Each structure stands twice: as C-alpha cells, then as structure tokens.
Amino acid sequence: MAAPAPAAGSNLHSKTLLKSEQLYQYILESTVFPREPDCLRELRVATAAHPMARMAASPDQVQLFGLLIEMLGARNAVEVGVFTGYSLLATALALPDDGKVVAIDVTRESYDEIGAPVVEKAGMAHKIDFRVGLALPVLDQLVAEDGNLGKFDFAFVDADKANFHHYHERLLRLVRVGGLIAYDNTLWGGSVAAPDDEALSERDRELAGIARGFNAALTADRRVQVCQLAISDGIMLCRRVA
C-alpha cells in the first residue's frame, strides 16, 4: 500500500460536491490514500497531469467501487467510458484472478498512452477485454453473444449522458439479478437542483436537464433498486431486482 499522496498534481482530488475542500482532503488523506495500491496511485497521479483530468473518476469513487465489487463477489464487469483506465484498473484489482472486465470506449489513445503501461506492470492486463467503438453497437454485440445475458455482476457507465437511457436497457440484459450498475455525473455539479433563474452555461443547463430526466426514469424503474450518492459528481447506483 502507498503512503498518503501529496496534494501536488492532484486535479482529481477536487472532484466532489462537498462544500468544504478541507473536509474532502481529510477524507482522501485519512481513508482513501492510506489504503490505495501503489499502481492505482501511480495511474491517478499520471491521469491528474492530463489536460482532461476532470473526466476521470475520483479517488473515493473508485475506492467505493472496489468495495462494492468485492462485496458482490463479482467475476465479470463492464465499463462504458475508459479514458486513461484509472477506474478500470481499480475494477480489475477488485476482481479475482480469473475475472474479466469488458472496457468500451471510442478510442484507446489516452489508455494506451497513460493507463496501459501501469495496468501491464500491475499484472492486470489479462483481466481486460478492451473493445473500441461506439458504446451502443458494442453493447448490442455483447447482448447478442452467447452466454452474456445475466453474466455480469457490475457495470460502470461514464460516457455520453444523452445515451444513458439506451445503455441502461442493454445493461439490464447483461447484468444479473442482484448485480449493480453505477452511473456517473448524475448530479452534474449540483446543477440538477439549480433554480431556473440561476446563471448556467447552455451546456450545463442541457446536461442538468438530461441528468434530472434520467434520475427520474431510474427512480420510476421497478426493475432496479436505486440509491443516489453525492460522491464525486453524483453516482446513481442501481441494483437489478427484476
């Protein structure tokens, strides 16, 4: 295990809805970093130097996912949206040696440049089935492949928000009853609760509306048990019950 990481090079650390940055740093330094594997720390720091580092999951978020995956006894997972592979590595670490995670992204560029060398050094590459392409066709392919219906224990979605509903329908066929699906950015910086007259960019207003609609749809979906968490930029957990 690595020692607590310094604040330098840590763009990822401030991805939180907590009002107090000091409190968030306390959470990271007291609970997350002391238990962080060295390889995950290495990839977190390397990802923080990327110009688009805000796209990555937060350290407390991937710690939560690792805990959930182990509690589920998961052997098979899906990740939609990979970027550098920071959360992907956390998933691979939590899976047993014969576990597999299907990773889906339109490009491998950031992963190959930043994440893949760390994943390889950590001995986790054999757990990753990376599929390049648009998520919907790749998910449809997974659904069509023999033995995949109800095969997966855990899924994490951090991709284009406008297609979350479509991803949900595919993932409900792939994830087993009792399995978990986690959706990222479901509170969109807190803007989902912003009053109509609050000053927001056009993009933020649009994405807040998409998030509100998706959250409402999941809450009404009796095929899943839901829990909205104010971790990172909002995580909606869905446990498949039917």
Backbone as CSV, one residue per row, in Angstrom:
resi,resn,N_x,N_y,N_z,CA_x,CA_y,CA_z,C_x,C_y,C_z
1,MET,0.828,-1.200,0.000,0.000,0.000,0.000,0.865,1.252,0.000
2,ALA,0.381,2.271,-0.683,1.137,3.519,-0.760,0.867,4.393,0.454
3,ALA,1.821,5.234,0.754,1.620,6.250,1.786,0.676,7.310,1.248
4,PRO,0.044,8.110,2.110,-0.822,9.181,1.644,-0.138,10.051,0.604
5,ALA,-0.845,10.325,-0.492,-0.267,11.084,-1.595,-0.242,12.568,-1.268
6,PRO,0.741,13.275,-1.787,0.790,14.722,-1.578,-0.268,15.420,-2.407
7,ALA,-0.534,16.662,-2.089,-1.555,17.413,-2.810,-1.121,17.787,-4.208
8,ALA,0.183,17.786,-4.467,0.665,18.203,-5.787,0.182,17.262,-6.869
9,GLY,-0.133,17.836,-8.043,-0.545,17.039,-9.189,-1.832,16.295,-8.942
10,SER,-2.793,16.929,-8.293,-3.960,16.187,-7.852,-5.269,16.816,-8.303
11,ASN,-5.373,17.170,-9.584,-6.606,17.731,-10.126,-7.817,16.885,-9.752
12,LEU,-7.620,15.565,-9.730,-8.712,14.650,-9.473,-9.308,14.846,-8.089
13,HIS,-8.525,15.356,-7.137,-8.971,15.383,-5.752,-10.163,16.309,-5.542
14,SER,-10.278,17.356,-6.319,-11.314,18.347,-6.077,-12.633,18.010,-6.753
15,LYS,-12.736,16.808,-7.310,-13.985,16.396,-7.949,-14.939,15.900,-6.869
16,THR,-15.613,16.829,-6.236,-16.506,16.499,-5.130,-17.621,17.528,-5.052
17,LEU,-18.751,17.119,-4.498,-19.858,18.038,-4.256,-19.829,18.589,-2.837
18,LEU,-18.873,18.135,-2.036,-18.738,18.676,-0.689,-18.405,20.168,-0.760
19,LYS,-19.001,20.950,0.109,-18.748,22.392,0.123,-17.362,22.718,0.670
20,SER,-16.826,21.838,1.485,-15.530,22.086,2.119,-14.441,21.259,1.446
21,GLU,-13.530,21.931,0.749,-12.387,21.241,0.159,-11.506,20.647,1.261
22,GLN,-11.434,21.332,2.391,-10.638,20.840,3.513,-11.191,19.509,4.021
23,LEU,-12.510,19.401,4.111,-13.133,18.151,4.545,-12.871,17.041,3.539
24,TYR,-12.952,17.373,2.249,-12.705,16.349,1.217,-11.266,15.858,1.288
25,GLN,-10.325,16.776,1.475,-8.933,16.372,1.608,-8.736,15.477,2.829
26,TYR,-9.457,15.775,3.905,-9.378,14.915,5.088,-9.841,13.496,4.749
27,ILE,-10.952,13.372,4.027,-11.465,12.052,3.645,-10.431,11.299,2.822
28,LEU,-9.848,11.984,1.833,-8.861,11.337,0.979,-7.632,10.910,1.772
29,GLU,-7.111,11.822,2.585,-5.836,11.571,3.254,-5.967,10.637,4.454
30,SER,-7.171,10.571,5.041,-7.342,9.712,6.220,-7.841,8.322,5.868
31,THR,-8.560,8.189,4.745,-9.243,6.934,4.450,-8.905,6.346,3.095
32,VAL,-8.758,7.186,2.079,-8.570,6.679,0.716,-7.096,6.395,0.421
33,PHE,-6.247,7.408,0.540,-4.848,7.248,0.141,-4.072,6.206,0.963
34,PRO,-4.320,6.092,2.285,-3.551,5.089,3.038,-3.801,3.648,2.586
35,ARG,-4.957,3.382,1.941,-5.269,2.032,1.515,-5.159,1.868,-0.006
36,GLU,-4.603,2.852,-0.665,-4.532,2.866,-2.124,-3.341,2.037,-2.613
37,PRO,-3.578,1.052,-3.481,-2.453,0.291,-4.045,-1.499,1.206,-4.801
38,ASP,-0.229,0.860,-4.794,0.777,1.692,-5.442,0.479,1.922,-6.918
39,CYS,0.028,0.882,-7.607,-0.237,1.021,-9.041,-1.392,1.975,-9.298
40,LEU,-2.397,1.963,-8.431,-3.540,2.858,-8.610,-3.127,4.296,-8.328
41,ARG,-2.270,4.485,-7.331,-1.750,5.827,-7.060,-0.959,6.330,-8.267
42,GLU,-0.118,5.476,-8.829,0.693,5.873,-9.985,-0.188,6.340,-11.134
43,LEU,-1.253,5.604,-11.401,-2.134,5.972,-12.512,-2.960,7.214,-12.174
44,ARG,-3.353,7.351,-10.915,-4.087,8.552,-10.510,-3.238,9.800,-10.734
45,VAL,-1.988,9.766,-10.304,-1.100,10.920,-10.447,-0.829,11.210,-11.926
46,ALA,-0.608,10.164,-12.721,-0.373,10.364,-14.152,-1.607,10.937,-14.834
47,THR,-2.782,10.475,-14.443,-4.029,10.977,-15.023,-4.254,12.436,-14.658
48,ALA,-3.870,12.812,-13.440,-4.058,14.191,-12.982,-3.283,15.192,-13.826
49,ALA,-2.238,14.728,-14.502,-1.439,15.620,-15.347,-2.038,15.784,-16.735
50,HIS,-3.069,15.001,-17.058,-3.707,15.085,-18.376,-4.576,16.342,-18.445
51,PRO,-4.602,17.045,-19.596,-5.425,18.249,-19.709,-6.910,18.008,-19.444
52,MET,-7.382,16.781,-19.671,-8.791,16.459,-19.451,-8.982,15.607,-18.196
53,ALA,-8.154,15.849,-17.192,-8.169,15.021,-15.976,-9.534,14.975,-15.301
54,ARG,-10.329,16.009,-15.469,-11.648,16.037,-14.830,-12.572,14.941,-15.347
55,MET,-12.212,14.331,-16.453,-13.033,13.242,-16.987,-12.906,11.967,-16.154
56,ALA,-11.854,11.873,-15.371,-11.589,10.646,-14.619,-12.471,10.549,-13.375
57,ALA,-12.676,9.335,-12.917,-13.370,9.113,-11.649,-12.530,9.672,-10.514
58,SER,-13.159,9.919,-9.378,-12.448,10.448,-8.220,-11.893,9.303,-7.379
59,PRO,-10.875,9.573,-6.560,-10.268,8.507,-5.753,-11.243,7.830,-4.793
60,ASP,-12.123,8.605,-4.137,-13.086,7.994,-3.224,-14.124,7.182,-3.984
61,GLN,-14.399,7.584,-5.197,-15.343,6.857,-6.047,-14.795,5.470,-6.401
62,VAL,-13.546,5.407,-6.846,-13.003,4.104,-7.232,-12.783,3.228,-6.003
63,GLN,-12.510,3.836,-4.840,-12.426,3.041,-3.616,-13.776,2.390,-3.316
64,LEU,-14.855,3.156,-3.469,-16.203,2.615,-3.269,-16.479,1.466,-4.237
65,PHE,-16.138,1.656,-5.508,-16.398,0.609,-6.494,-15.640,-0.678,-6.159
66,GLY,-14.399,-0.527,-5.729,-13.642,-1.708,-5.351,-14.311,-2.470,-4.221
67,LEU,-14.812,-1.732,-3.229,-15.512,-2.348,-2.106,-16.780,-3.060,-2.574
68,LEU,-17.568,-2.400,-3.426,-18.809,-2.986,-3.915,-18.546,-4.241,-4.744
69,ILE,-17.536,-4.186,-5.585,-17.202,-5.336,-6.432,-16.822,-6.538,-5.577
70,GLU,-16.045,-6.302,-4.540,-15.651,-7.406,-3.669,-16.834,-7.915,-2.851
71,MET,-17.707,-7.022,-2.408,-18.899,-7.444,-1.667,-19.821,-8.292,-2.536
72,LEU,-19.900,-7.957,-3.821,-20.730,-8.719,-4.756,-20.131,-10.082,-5.079
73,GLY,-18.851,-10.257,-4.806,-18.165,-11.462,-5.274,-18.112,-11.486,-6.788
74,ALA,-17.966,-10.304,-7.389,-18.053,-10.157,-8.839,-16.908,-10.879,-9.550
75,ARG,-17.236,-11.438,-10.698,-16.238,-12.059,-11.569,-16.215,-11.399,-12.942
76,ASN,-17.326,-10.761,-13.313,-17.431,-10.149,-14.637,-18.012,-8.744,-14.521
77,ALA,-17.386,-7.801,-15.220,-17.801,-6.409,-15.139,-17.764,-5.776,-16.523
78,VAL,-18.446,-4.637,-16.642,-18.456,-3.835,-17.870,-18.164,-2.397,-17.483
79,GLU,-17.326,-1.733,-18.259,-17.082,-0.308,-18.047,-17.292,0.417,-19.369
80,VAL,-18.223,1.364,-19.375,-18.527,2.145,-20.568,-17.919,3.528,-20.392
81,GLY,-16.857,3.799,-21.142,-16.087,5.022,-20.977,-14.846,4.713,-20.166
82,VAL,-13.670,4.814,-20.777,-12.441,4.333,-20.145,-11.456,5.460,-19.837
83,PHE,-11.256,6.392,-20.770,-10.276,7.476,-20.636,-8.894,6.864,-20.385
84,THR,-8.225,7.167,-19.283,-6.885,6.619,-19.055,-6.911,5.227,-18.430
85,GLY,-8.086,4.792,-17.970,-8.179,3.479,-17.346,-8.031,3.499,-15.844
86,TYR,-8.156,4.665,-15.221,-8.000,4.777,-13.765,-9.036,3.932,-13.021
87,SER,-10.322,4.143,-13.331,-11.352,3.329,-12.675,-11.316,1.893,-13.184
88,LEU,-10.887,1.702,-14.427,-10.771,0.361,-14.990,-9.752,-0.465,-14.207
89,LEU,-8.630,0.136,-13.862,-7.623,-0.565,-13.072,-8.170,-0.911,-11.694
90,ALA,-8.909,0.005,-11.086,-9.498,-0.272,-9.775,-10.450,-1.459,-9.852
91,THR,-11.226,-1.531,-10.924,-12.132,-2.664,-11.113,-11.350,-3.956,-11.279
92,ALA,-10.332,-3.934,-12.116,-9.522,-5.130,-12.353,-8.872,-5.619,-11.063
93,LEU,-8.398,-4.689,-10.240,-7.767,-5.064,-8.980,-8.749,-5.757,-8.037
94,ALA,-10.016,-5.354,-8.086,-11.024,-5.913,-7.183,-11.560,-7.263,-7.653
95,LEU,-11.375,-7.578,-8.934,-11.851,-8.851,-9.467,-10.866,-9.971,-9.134
96,PRO,-11.347,-11.220,-9.054,-10.425,-12.344,-8.842,-9.513,-12.523,-10.049
97,ASP,-8.506,-13.367,-9.910,-7.502,-13.516,-10.963,-8.113,-13.978,-12.279
98,ASP,-9.187,-14.744,-12.227,-9.834,-15.201,-13.464,-11.013,-14.326,-13.859
99,GLY,-11.151,-13.153,-13.213,-12.232,-12.231,-13.558,-11.934,-11.466,-14.835
100,LYS,-12.976,-10.889,-15.414,-12.855,-10.135,-16.654,-13.683,-8.860,-16.585
101,VAL,-13.146,-7.795,-17.158,-13.904,-6.564,-17.321,-13.851,-6.174,-18.789
102,VAL,-15.030,-6.017,-19.381,-15.134,-5.542,-20.757,-15.098,-4.019,-20.712
103,ALA,-14.093,-3.428,-21.338,-13.907,-1.977,-21.354,-14.294,-1.446,-22.733
104,ILE,-15.153,-0.433,-22.758,-15.685,0.091,-24.011,-15.369,1.582,-24.121
105,ASP,-14.749,1.966,-25.231,-14.502,3.387,-25.490,-14.313,3.567,-26.992
106,VAL,-14.544,4.803,-27.455,-14.396,5.089,-28.882,-12.937,5.174,-29.295
107,THR,-12.040,5.280,-28.317,-10.613,5.360,-28.619,-9.810,4.751,-27.476
108,ARG,-8.636,4.244,-27.810,-7.707,3.735,-26.805,-6.562,4.718,-26.547
109,GLU,-6.598,5.884,-27.152,-5.440,6.773,-27.155,-4.947,7.101,-25.745
110,SER,-5.820,7.633,-24.894,-5.399,8.004,-23.541,-5.049,6.775,-22.716
111,TYR,-5.767,5.693,-22.938,-5.473,4.454,-22.212,-4.110,3.904,-22.604
112,ASP,-3.850,3.815,-23.903,-2.572,3.263,-24.344,-1.400,4.125,-23.900
113,GLU,-1.602,5.446,-23.906,-0.523,6.371,-23.565,-0.239,6.408,-22.071
114,ILE,-1.285,6.372,-21.257,-1.120,6.597,-19.819,-1.427,5.350,-18.988
115,GLY,-2.558,4.721,-19.255,-3.009,3.648,-18.384,-2.414,2.283,-18.653
116,ALA,-2.303,1.911,-19.922,-1.906,0.548,-20.271,-0.562,0.132,-19.660
117,PRO,0.472,0.999,-19.688,1.742,0.579,-19.079,1.616,0.271,-17.584
118,VAL,0.787,1.036,-16.869,0.591,0.801,-15.443,-0.195,-0.485,-15.224
119,VAL,-1.230,-0.675,-16.030,-2.044,-1.891,-15.936,-1.187,-3.130,-16.195
120,GLU,-0.335,-3.043,-17.200,0.545,-4.168,-17.540,1.513,-4.441,-16.388
121,LYS,2.117,-3.386,-15.843,3.072,-3.543,-14.745,2.403,-4.127,-13.506
122,ALA,1.120,-3.794,-13.328,0.378,-4.292,-12.164,-0.079,-5.740,-12.342
123,GLY,0.124,-6.303,-13.533,-0.291,-7.682,-13.779,-1.785,-7.842,-13.959
124,MET,-2.459,-6.789,-14.426,-3.907,-6.799,-14.565,-4.384,-6.868,-16.016
125,ALA,-3.471,-6.828,-16.980,-3.865,-6.741,-18.395,-4.700,-7.938,-18.830
126,HIS,-4.446,-9.110,-18.258,-5.171,-10.313,-18.677,-6.645,-10.285,-18.278
127,LYS,-7.013,-9.371,-17.384,-8.416,-9.271,-16.952,-9.239,-8.346,-17.848
128,ILE,-8.585,-7.619,-18.751,-9.261,-6.556,-19.511,-9.502,-6.965,-20.952
129,ASP,-10.764,-6.870,-21.362,-11.187,-7.098,-22.747,-11.606,-5.741,-23.299
130,PHE,-10.684,-5.056,-23.974,-10.938,-3.689,-24.456,-11.571,-3.752,-25.838
131,ARG,-12.741,-3.120,-25.967,-13.455,-3.091,-27.233,-13.619,-1.644,-27.688
132,VAL,-13.033,-1.324,-28.813,-13.068,0.034,-29.336,-14.301,0.211,-30.216
133,GLY,-15.058,1.273,-29.954,-16.225,1.559,-30.772,-17.246,2.356,-29.988
134,LEU,-18.292,2.786,-30.681,-19.398,3.460,-30.012,-20.068,2.485,-29.053
135,ALA,-20.474,2.984,-27.899,-20.934,2.090,-26.841,-22.176,1.295,-27.220
136,LEU,-23.146,1.920,-27.875,-24.390,1.207,-28.172,-24.161,-0.011,-29.065
137,PRO,-23.461,0.117,-30.189,-23.211,-1.080,-31.001,-22.406,-2.142,-30.263
138,VAL,-21.448,-1.723,-29.444,-20.645,-2.703,-28.702,-21.515,-3.408,-27.662
139,LEU,-22.373,-2.667,-26.971,-23.278,-3.289,-26.010,-24.252,-4.232,-26.712
140,ASP,-24.743,-3.825,-27.881,-25.628,-4.713,-28.649,-24.906,-6.001,-29.037
141,GLN,-23.632,-5.866,-29.375,-22.840,-7.050,-29.704,-22.702,-7.960,-28.486
142,LEU,-22.462,-7.360,-27.325,-22.366,-8.148,-26.102,-23.669,-8.884,-25.813
143,VAL,-24.781,-8.200,-25.998,-26.090,-8.823,-25.770,-26.290,-10.013,-26.702
144,ALA,-25.807,-9.872,-27.933,-26.001,-10.923,-28.932,-25.081,-12.125,-28.736
145,GLU,-23.979,-11.937,-28.029,-23.025,-13.033,-27.852,-23.568,-14.078,-26.885
146,ASP,-23.364,-15.334,-27.214,-23.853,-16.439,-26.385,-23.294,-16.353,-24.964
147,GLY,-24.175,-16.571,-24.007,-23.756,-16.664,-22.612,-23.615,-15.361,-21.874
148,ASN,-23.920,-14.235,-22.515,-23.702,-12.946,-21.858,-24.912,-12.410,-21.101
149,LEU,-26.106,-12.901,-21.387,-27.288,-12.377,-20.703,-27.242,-12.785,-19.229
150,GLY,-27.268,-11.796,-18.377,-27.194,-12.051,-16.948,-25.835,-12.533,-16.470
151,LYS,-24.817,-12.347,-17.273,-23.470,-12.838,-16.923,-22.709,-11.880,-16.020
152,PHE,-22.982,-10.595,-16.135,-22.144,-9.585,-15.495,-22.676,-9.219,-14.110
153,ASP,-21.740,-8.937,-13.219,-22.069,-8.618,-11.831,-22.080,-7.122,-11.558
154,PHE,-21.280,-6.380,-12.318,-21.100,-4.950,-12.046,-20.862,-4.215,-13.351
155,ALA,-21.441,-3.022,-13.456,-21.204,-2.161,-14.619,-21.043,-0.725,-14.149
156,PHE,-20.144,-0.019,-14.796,-19.931,1.404,-14.520,-20.022,2.160,-15.827
157,VAL,-20.857,3.210,-15.842,-21.081,3.997,-17.052,-20.639,5.435,-16.817
158,ASP,-19.656,5.870,-17.587,-19.176,7.251,-17.543,-18.905,7.666,-18.978
159,ALA,-19.971,7.860,-19.726,-19.873,8.172,-21.154,-20.886,9.259,-21.488
160,ASP,-21.247,9.388,-22.766,-22.159,10.455,-23.177,-23.510,10.321,-22.478
161,LYS,-23.902,11.390,-21.813,-25.071,11.357,-20.930,-26.378,11.197,-21.692
162,ALA,-26.434,11.677,-22.916,-27.673,11.598,-23.684,-28.078,10.169,-23.988
163,ASN,-27.119,9.245,-23.931,-27.417,7.838,-24.235,-27.540,6.967,-22.993
164,PHE,-27.517,7.557,-21.820,-27.593,6.750,-20.598,-28.813,5.826,-20.598
165,HIS,-29.949,6.343,-21.032,-31.167,5.518,-21.039,-30.978,4.295,-21.931
166,HIS,-30.365,4.491,-23.090,-30.142,3.370,-24.012,-29.145,2.368,-23.430
167,TYR,-28.113,2.880,-22.772,-27.151,1.985,-22.116,-27.854,1.172,-21.025
168,HIS,-28.736,1.827,-20.302,-29.448,1.172,-19.202,-30.224,-0.049,-19.699
169,GLU,-30.916,0.108,-20.805,-31.709,-1.008,-21.323,-30.821,-2.186,-21.709
170,ARG,-29.676,-1.926,-22.299,-28.751,-3.014,-22.659,-28.156,-3.650,-21.412
171,LEU,-27.758,-2.812,-20.470,-27.099,-3.335,-19.270,-28.044,-4.154,-18.404
172,LEU,-29.321,-3.839,-18.429,-30.274,-4.648,-17.669,-30.382,-6.069,-18.227
173,ARG,-30.000,-6.251,-19.461,-29.976,-7.594,-20.032,-28.656,-8.305,-19.734
174,LEU,-27.608,-7.531,-19.560,-26.278,-8.111,-19.351,-25.968,-8.376,-17.875
175,VAL,-26.469,-7.500,-16.996,-26.175,-7.620,-15.563,-27.193,-8.553,-14.911
176,ARG,-26.707,-9.426,-14.059,-27.562,-10.416,-13.400,-28.480,-9.761,-12.375
177,VAL,-29.552,-10.448,-12.020,-30.381,-10.021,-10.902,-29.510,-10.027,-9.646
178,GLY,-29.518,-8.937,-8.920,-28.656,-8.777,-7.759,-27.371,-8.035,-8.068
179,GLY,-27.075,-7.859,-9.357,-25.893,-7.124,-9.762,-26.115,-5.626,-9.703
180,LEU,-25.023,-4.864,-9.849,-25.073,-3.406,-9.713,-24.660,-2.706,-11.006
181,ILE,-25.352,-1.605,-11.296,-24.956,-0.684,-12.361,-24.744,0.677,-11.714
182,ALA,-23.607,1.306,-11.981,-23.296,2.625,-11.425,-23.197,3.633,-12.563
183,TYR,-23.949,4.719,-12.452,-23.924,5.795,-13.451,-23.258,7.021,-12.857
184,ASP,-22.341,7.618,-13.612,-21.584,8.766,-13.137,-22.240,10.078,-13.561
185,ASN,-21.877,11.152,-12.856,-22.293,12.526,-13.198,-23.797,12.750,-13.106
186,THR,-24.461,12.026,-12.222,-25.919,12.122,-12.159,-26.413,13.330,-11.362
187,LEU,-25.504,14.098,-10.777,-25.895,15.353,-10.127,-25.303,16.565,-10.840
188,TRP,-24.457,16.311,-11.802,-23.849,17.326,-12.670,-23.463,18.604,-11.923
189,GLY,-22.523,18.437,-10.993,-22.001,19.585,-10.253,-23.012,20.268,-9.368
190,GLY,-24.106,19.573,-9.058,-25.165,20.154,-8.258,-26.164,20.953,-9.062
191,SER,-25.931,21.098,-10.361,-26.808,21.934,-11.194,-28.194,21.327,-11.380
192,VAL,-28.382,20.052,-11.051,-29.714,19.442,-11.154,-30.710,20.119,-10.213
193,ALA,-30.195,20.745,-9.166,-31.066,21.406,-8.195,-31.077,22.923,-8.354
194,ALA,-30.441,23.425,-9.400,-30.362,24.876,-9.600,-31.727,25.451,-9.980
195,PRO,-32.087,26.600,-9.438,-33.346,27.245,-9.849,-33.271,27.701,-11.302
196,ASP,-34.422,27.911,-11.894,-34.482,28.257,-13.317,-33.723,29.525,-13.651
197,ASP,-33.654,30.464,-12.709,-33.009,31.745,-12.991,-31.512,31.754,-12.648
198,GLU,-30.948,30.609,-12.233,-29.522,30.578,-11.909,-28.697,30.656,-13.186
199,ALA,-27.598,31.369,-13.112,-26.728,31.544,-14.274,-25.944,30.255,-14.527
200,LEU,-26.289,29.565,-15.606,-25.594,28.347,-16.022,-25.251,28.464,-17.490
201,SER,-24.173,27.827,-17.898,-23.876,27.789,-19.326,-24.954,26.967,-20.031
202,GLU,-25.078,27.169,-21.312,-26.074,26.414,-22.096,-25.824,24.917,-21.983
203,ARG,-24.539,24.552,-22.015,-24.190,23.127,-21.910,-24.573,22.564,-20.543
204,ASP,-24.255,23.291,-19.471,-24.593,22.802,-18.131,-26.099,22.703,-17.939
205,ARG,-26.827,23.659,-18.466,-28.284,23.615,-18.332,-28.850,22.399,-19.082
206,GLU,-28.303,22.141,-20.260,-28.769,20.989,-21.031,-28.454,19.673,-20.310
207,LEU,-27.223,19.552,-19.817,-26.821,18.312,-19.168,-27.505,18.121,-17.817
208,ALA,-27.786,19.213,-17.126,-28.551,19.112,-15.877,-29.952,18.578,-16.163
209,GLY,-30.551,19.050,-17.254,-31.871,18.557,-17.636,-31.848,17.081,-17.989
210,ILE,-30.805,16.666,-18.707,-30.660,15.246,-19.052,-30.514,14.416,-17.782
211,ALA,-29.692,14.893,-16.844,-29.481,14.167,-15.593,-30.770,14.059,-14.789
212,ARG,-31.523,15.151,-14.707,-32.786,15.112,-13.972,-33.748,14.106,-14.589
213,GLY,-33.841,14.122,-15.910,-34.737,13.187,-16.596,-34.318,11.746,-16.382
214,PHE,-33.007,11.496,-16.447,-32.508,10.131,-16.266,-32.731,9.667,-14.832
215,ASN,-32.446,10.533,-13.860,-32.663,10.171,-12.461,-34.133,9.833,-12.208
216,ALA,-35.027,10.622,-12.777,-36.458,10.367,-12.596,-36.864,9.035,-13.232
217,ALA,-36.305,8.749,-14.408,-36.632,7.494,-15.080,-36.158,6.291,-14.273
218,LEU,-34.966,6.393,-13.689,-34.458,5.280,-12.880,-35.287,5.094,-11.614
219,THR,-35.676,6.193,-11.003,-36.494,6.111,-9.792,-37.826,5.424,-10.076
220,ALA,-38.358,5.619,-11.279,-39.637,5.004,-11.657,-39.478,3.583,-12.200
221,ASP,-38.245,3.137,-12.403,-37.981,1.828,-13.000,-37.987,0.751,-11.914
222,ARG,-39.037,-0.049,-11.868,-39.186,-1.055,-10.819,-38.303,-2.279,-11.049
223,ARG,-37.551,-2.289,-12.128,-36.600,-3.384,-12.352,-35.331,-3.197,-11.541
224,VAL,-35.170,-2.008,-10.968,-33.960,-1.716,-10.201,-34.311,-1.066,-8.870
225,GLN,-33.434,-1.284,-7.895,-33.450,-0.568,-6.632,-32.377,0.501,-6.734
226,VAL,-32.718,1.758,-6.426,-31.792,2.854,-6.704,-31.305,3.536,-5.432
227,CYS,-30.133,4.136,-5.557,-29.574,4.951,-4.475,-28.689,6.020,-5.106
228,GLN,-29.054,7.274,-4.877,-28.274,8.403,-5.401,-27.243,8.824,-4.348
229,LEU,-25.974,8.834,-4.734,-24.894,9.182,-3.813,-24.263,10.505,-4.225
230,ALA,-24.036,11.374,-3.245,-23.378,12.659,-3.509,-21.868,12.494,-3.388
231,ILE,-21.336,11.527,-4.117,-19.906,11.268,-4.200,-19.437,11.697,-5.580
232,SER,-18.246,12.273,-5.659,-17.720,12.752,-6.928,-18.723,13.740,-7.523
233,ASP,-19.198,13.502,-8.735,-20.156,14.396,-9.389,-21.558,13.798,-9.357
234,GLY,-21.783,12.904,-8.419,-23.064,12.204,-8.320,-22.957,10.823,-8.931
235,ILE,-23.325,9.803,-8.156,-23.340,8.421,-8.640,-24.705,7.841,-8.340
236,MET,-25.373,7.346,-9.352,-26.623,6.619,-9.153,-26.325,5.138,-9.198
237,LEU,-26.557,4.457,-8.084,-26.388,3.012,-8.030,-27.728,2.345,-8.292
238,CYS,-27.722,1.351,-9.156,-28.919,0.594,-9.494,-28.662,-0.888,-9.265
239,ARG,-29.382,-1.477,-8.372,-29.302,-2.928,-8.151,-30.441,-3.587,-8.913
240,ARG,-30.101,-4.459,-9.834,-31.143,-5.121,-10.618,-31.925,-6.082,-9.729
241,VAL,-33.238,-5.919,-9.704,-34.099,-6.778,-8.880,-35.090,-7.583,-9.716
242,ALA,-35.206,-7.268,-10.995,-36.119,-7.997,-11.872,-35.619,-7.918,-13.296
